Each structure stands twice: as C-alpha cells, then as structure tokens.
PDB file of C-alpha atoms in Angstrom:
ATOM      1  CA  UNK A   1    -119.301 -43.561  47.238  1.00 92.00           C
ATOM      2  CA  UNK A   2    -123.142 -43.390  47.562  1.00 94.00           C
ATOM      3  CA  UNK A   3    -124.959 -46.397  44.838  1.00 96.00           C
ATOM      4  CA  UNK A   4    -127.163 -44.247  41.826  1.00 97.00           C
ATOM      5  CA  UNK A   5    -130.018 -45.620  41.209  1.00 97.00           C
ATOM      6  CA  UNK A   6    -131.509 -46.943  44.684  1.00 97.00           C
ATOM      7  CA  UNK A   7    -132.499 -46.758  47.437  1.00 97.00           C
ATOM      8  CA  UNK A   8    -131.615 -49.838  49.453  1.00 96.00           C
ATOM      9  CA  UNK A   9    -132.732 -50.790  53.099  1.00 96.00           C
ATOM     10  CA  UNK A  10    -131.435 -48.923  55.880  1.00 95.00           C
ATOM     11  CA  UNK A  11    -128.444 -50.347  58.288  1.00 94.00           C
ATOM     12  CA  UNK A  12    -128.425 -50.439  62.185  1.00 91.00           C
ATOM     13  CA  UNK A  13    -126.891 -47.158  63.153  1.00 85.00           C
ATOM     14  CA  UNK A  14    -125.814 -46.908  66.951  1.00 85.00           C
ATOM     15  CA  UNK A  15    -124.190 -44.418  69.041  1.00 82.00           C
ATOM     16  CA  UNK A  16    -126.295 -41.248  69.866  1.00 78.00           C
ATOM     17  CA  UNK A  17    -128.628 -41.637  67.039  1.00 78.00           C
ATOM     18  CA  UNK A  18    -129.798 -45.448  67.828  1.00 83.00           C
ATOM     19  CA  UNK A  19    -131.722 -46.939  66.145  1.00 84.00           C
ATOM     20  CA  UNK A  20    -132.695 -50.609  64.777  1.00 89.00           C
ATOM     21  CA  UNK A  21    -132.241 -51.432  61.225  1.00 92.00           C
ATOM     22  CA  UNK A  22    -134.835 -52.640  58.292  1.00 96.00           C
ATOM     23  CA  UNK A  23    -135.045 -55.904  57.764  1.00 93.00           C
ATOM     24  CA  UNK A  24    -133.380 -57.299  54.423  1.00 95.00           C
ATOM     25  CA  UNK A  25    -130.614 -54.495  55.417  1.00 96.00           C
ATOM     26  CA  UNK A  26    -127.720 -57.166  55.819  1.00 95.00           C
ATOM     27  CA  UNK A  27    -128.320 -59.876  54.042  1.00 96.00           C
ATOM     28  CA  UNK A  28    -128.834 -56.576  50.676  1.00 97.00           C
ATOM     29  CA  UNK A  29    -124.963 -55.637  51.856  1.00 96.00           C
ATOM     30  CA  UNK A  30    -124.344 -59.248  51.660  1.00 97.00           C
ATOM     31  CA  UNK A  31    -125.670 -59.496  48.374  1.00 97.00           C
ATOM     32  CA  UNK A  32    -123.627 -57.104  46.817  1.00 98.00           C
ATOM     33  CA  UNK A  33    -120.265 -57.842  48.242  1.00 97.00           C
ATOM     34  CA  UNK A  34    -120.268 -61.336  46.909  1.00 97.00           C
ATOM     35  CA  UNK A  35    -120.829 -59.996  43.322  1.00 97.00           C
ATOM     36  CA  UNK A  36    -118.291 -56.980  44.089  1.00 97.00           C
ATOM     37  CA  UNK A  37    -116.037 -58.020  46.333  1.00 97.00           C
ATOM     38  CA  UNK A  38    -112.555 -58.457  45.205  1.00 97.00           C
ATOM     39  CA  UNK A  39    -113.587 -58.003  42.245  1.00 97.00           C
ATOM     40  CA  UNK A  40    -111.844 -55.929  39.217  1.00 98.00           C
ATOM     41  CA  UNK A  41    -115.135 -52.655  38.981  1.00 98.00           C
ATOM     42  CA  UNK A  42    -115.756 -50.340  37.126  1.00 98.00           C
ATOM     43  CA  UNK A  43    -117.400 -46.761  39.007  1.00 97.00           C
ATOM     44  CA  UNK A  44    -119.981 -44.642  36.307  1.00 96.00           C
ATOM     45  CA  UNK A  45    -120.265 -41.651  38.183  1.00 96.00           C
ATOM     46  CA  UNK A  46    -122.981 -39.927  37.977  1.00 94.00           C
ATOM     47  CA  UNK A  47    -122.989 -37.213  40.023  1.00 94.00           C
ATOM     48  CA  UNK A  48    -121.831 -36.007  43.742  1.00 94.00           C
ATOM     49  CA  UNK A  49    -124.573 -35.965  46.623  1.00 92.00           C
ATOM     50  CA  UNK A  50    -124.503 -32.800  49.222  1.00 91.00           C
ATOM     51  CA  UNK A  51    -121.123 -33.825  51.323  1.00 94.00           C
ATOM     52  CA  UNK A  52    -119.359 -34.535  48.205  1.00 96.00           C
ATOM     53  CA  UNK A  53    -118.843 -37.730  47.692  1.00 96.00           C
ATOM     54  CA  UNK A  54    -119.363 -39.307  44.315  1.00 97.00           C
ATOM     55  CA  UNK A  55    -122.759 -40.599  43.527  1.00 96.00           C
ATOM     56  CA  UNK A  56    -122.390 -44.319  41.050  1.00 97.00           C
ATOM     57  CA  UNK A  57    -123.229 -46.997  39.111  1.00 97.00           C
ATOM     58  CA  UNK A  58    -120.970 -50.028  39.137  1.00 98.00           C
ATOM     59  CA  UNK A  59    -120.325 -52.035  36.211  1.00 98.00           C
ATOM     60  CA  UNK A  60    -119.214 -55.785  36.402  1.00 98.00           C
ATOM     61  CA  UNK A  61    -117.893 -56.545  33.421  1.00 97.00           C
ATOM     62  CA  UNK A  62    -121.281 -55.680  30.751  1.00 97.00           C
ATOM     63  CA  UNK A  63    -123.390 -55.925  34.271  1.00 98.00           C
ATOM     64  CA  UNK A  64    -124.288 -53.062  36.648  1.00 98.00           C
ATOM     65  CA  UNK A  65    -124.464 -53.959  39.799  1.00 98.00           C
ATOM     66  CA  UNK A  66    -126.713 -51.393  41.013  1.00 98.00           C
ATOM     67  CA  UNK A  67    -129.453 -52.040  38.694  1.00 98.00           C
ATOM     68  CA  UNK A  68    -129.241 -55.911  39.539  1.00 98.00           C
ATOM     69  CA  UNK A  69    -130.033 -55.038  43.432  1.00 98.00           C
ATOM     70  CA  UNK A  70    -132.495 -53.348  42.302  1.00 98.00           C
ATOM     71  CA  UNK A  71    -133.857 -56.863  39.468  1.00 98.00           C
ATOM     72  CA  UNK A  72    -133.325 -58.943  42.585  1.00 98.00           C
ATOM     73  CA  UNK A  73    -135.346 -57.390  45.190  1.00 98.00           C
ATOM     74  CA  UNK A  74    -132.470 -56.280  47.725  1.00 98.00           C
ATOM     75  CA  UNK A  75    -133.527 -52.312  46.890  1.00 98.00           C
ATOM     76  CA  UNK A  76    -135.909 -50.227  45.145  1.00 98.00           C
ATOM     77  CA  UNK A  77    -135.370 -47.340  42.871  1.00 98.00           C
ATOM     78  CA  UNK A  78    -134.333 -44.265  43.827  1.00 97.00           C
ATOM     79  CA  UNK A  79    -137.657 -42.072  43.701  1.00 94.00           C
ATOM     80  CA  UNK A  80    -135.465 -38.401  43.861  1.00 91.00           C
ATOM     81  CA  UNK A  81    -133.693 -36.112  41.564  1.00 88.00           C
ATOM     82  CA  UNK A  82    -131.284 -38.039  39.718  1.00 89.00           C
ATOM     83  CA  UNK A  83    -129.003 -36.080  36.703  1.00 83.00           C
ATOM     84  CA  UNK A  84    -126.340 -37.652  34.343  1.00 85.00           C
ATOM     85  CA  UNK A  85    -128.541 -41.556  33.952  1.00 91.00           C
ATOM     86  CA  UNK A  86    -132.356 -42.040  32.829  1.00 92.00           C
ATOM     87  CA  UNK A  87    -133.543 -44.000  36.016  1.00 96.00           C
ATOM     88  CA  UNK A  88    -136.385 -45.762  33.523  1.00 96.00           C
ATOM     89  CA  UNK A  89    -134.453 -49.377  33.572  1.00 97.00           C
ATOM     90  CA  UNK A  90    -134.217 -48.926  37.442  1.00 98.00           C
ATOM     91  CA  UNK A  91    -138.058 -47.880  37.702  1.00 98.00           C
ATOM     92  CA  UNK A  92    -139.153 -51.378  35.237  1.00 98.00           C
ATOM     93  CA  UNK A  93    -136.500 -53.185  37.109  1.00 98.00           C
ATOM     94  CA  UNK A  94    -138.177 -52.641  40.277  1.00 98.00           C
ATOM     95  CA  UNK A  95    -142.050 -53.337  38.768  1.00 98.00           C
ATOM     96  CA  UNK A  96    -140.895 -56.353  37.495  1.00 98.00           C
ATOM     97  CA  UNK A  97    -139.213 -57.610  40.942  1.00 98.00           C
ATOM     98  CA  UNK A  98    -142.822 -56.212  42.469  1.00 98.00           C
ATOM     99  CA  UNK A  99    -144.698 -58.289  40.594  1.00 98.00           C
ATOM    100  CA  UNK A 100    -142.558 -61.147  41.548  1.00 98.00           C
ATOM    101  CA  UNK A 101    -142.416 -61.086  45.065  1.00 97.00           C
ATOM    102  CA  UNK A 102    -138.584 -61.373  45.404  1.00 97.00           C
ATOM    103  CA  UNK A 103    -136.840 -59.556  47.561  1.00 97.00           C
ATOM    104  CA  UNK A 104    -138.283 -56.742  50.007  1.00 98.00           C
ATOM    105  CA  UNK A 105    -141.201 -57.236  48.396  1.00 98.00           C
ATOM    106  CA  UNK A 106    -142.353 -60.053  50.019  1.00 96.00           C
ATOM    107  CA  UNK A 107    -142.983 -58.245  53.244  1.00 96.00           C
ATOM    108  CA  UNK A 108    -146.236 -57.833  54.940  1.00 94.00           C
ATOM    109  CA  UNK A 109    -145.231 -54.766  55.367  1.00 93.00           C
ATOM    110  CA  UNK A 110    -142.757 -52.978  53.858  1.00 96.00           C
ATOM    111  CA  UNK A 111    -141.632 -49.806  54.102  1.00 96.00           C
ATOM    112  CA  UNK A 112    -139.168 -47.176  51.704  1.00 97.00           C
ATOM    113  CA  UNK A 113    -136.165 -46.480  53.607  1.00 96.00           C
ATOM    114  CA  UNK A 114    -137.168 -42.757  52.882  1.00 95.00           C
ATOM    115  CA  UNK A 115    -140.631 -43.169  55.238  1.00 96.00           C
ATOM    116  CA  UNK A 116    -138.146 -45.569  57.456  1.00 95.00           C
ATOM    117  CA  UNK A 117    -135.359 -42.224  58.223  1.00 92.00           C
ATOM    118  CA  UNK A 118    -138.120 -39.534  58.230  1.00 92.00           C
ATOM    119  CA  UNK A 119    -139.936 -41.852  61.088  1.00 90.00           C
ATOM    120  CA  UNK A 120    -135.994 -42.006  62.920  1.00 86.00           C
ATOM    121  CA  UNK A 121    -134.975 -38.511  62.529  1.00 79.00           C
TER     122      UNK A 121
END
C-alpha cells in the first residue's frame, strides 16, 4: 500500500538505479513500524495509485498514524492531487511541525522528497 497524505524522505535505492537515501528516511520507517507493526490497525482507502496500489490512511484505534507522522516531523504533507479525504489536517500538522522544527524540519538544507526524486531520476 501507499500512505495517503504524506510524502516521506526517500530510502536508499540499490540495483541499477542506485542512489543514496535522504536524511530521516530510515528513522521515519522505524517510527511508523514502532507505531503499527504487530498491531491490529484499520486501513481507510482513499484511492488507488497509478500502479493500482491502495492509497490508505492507517488507523490505530482512534489515532490516524499518517497524520501523526506529519505532526512528528517524519514526513511532509503531500502536495499533489488527492481524492475523498481532506488534506487540511495534514497541512495544519505540517505547519505546526515546521514551527516546532521537529524531525525533517530541523534540517538546515531540507530537500523535499519530490525535489529529491526529480534530481535523482
């Protein structure tokens, strides 16, 4: 699945199209695993991506884990087109995380995942 509403730092890529990862990529993955791995979660599907993979919000009881990832500075709010679910809470969460300078927002030379992907295509 793909996670709705967030754009997280890119992990290293191996193989033919080798590239280094971005700062916070592995810690963000670890943070999400700590929140959800081995737990009974609910997936709220928003859409399908271009490869027919579900785009989902992950809920643990009444907590939206996607939104928590943005609030804690592990990811930025997704800036592309979305369907069915409002992005306003994600943009507000990103603004607060930026103001607090947590996670990716404490990096001096922050580069968005979108820009990183463009540069490393």
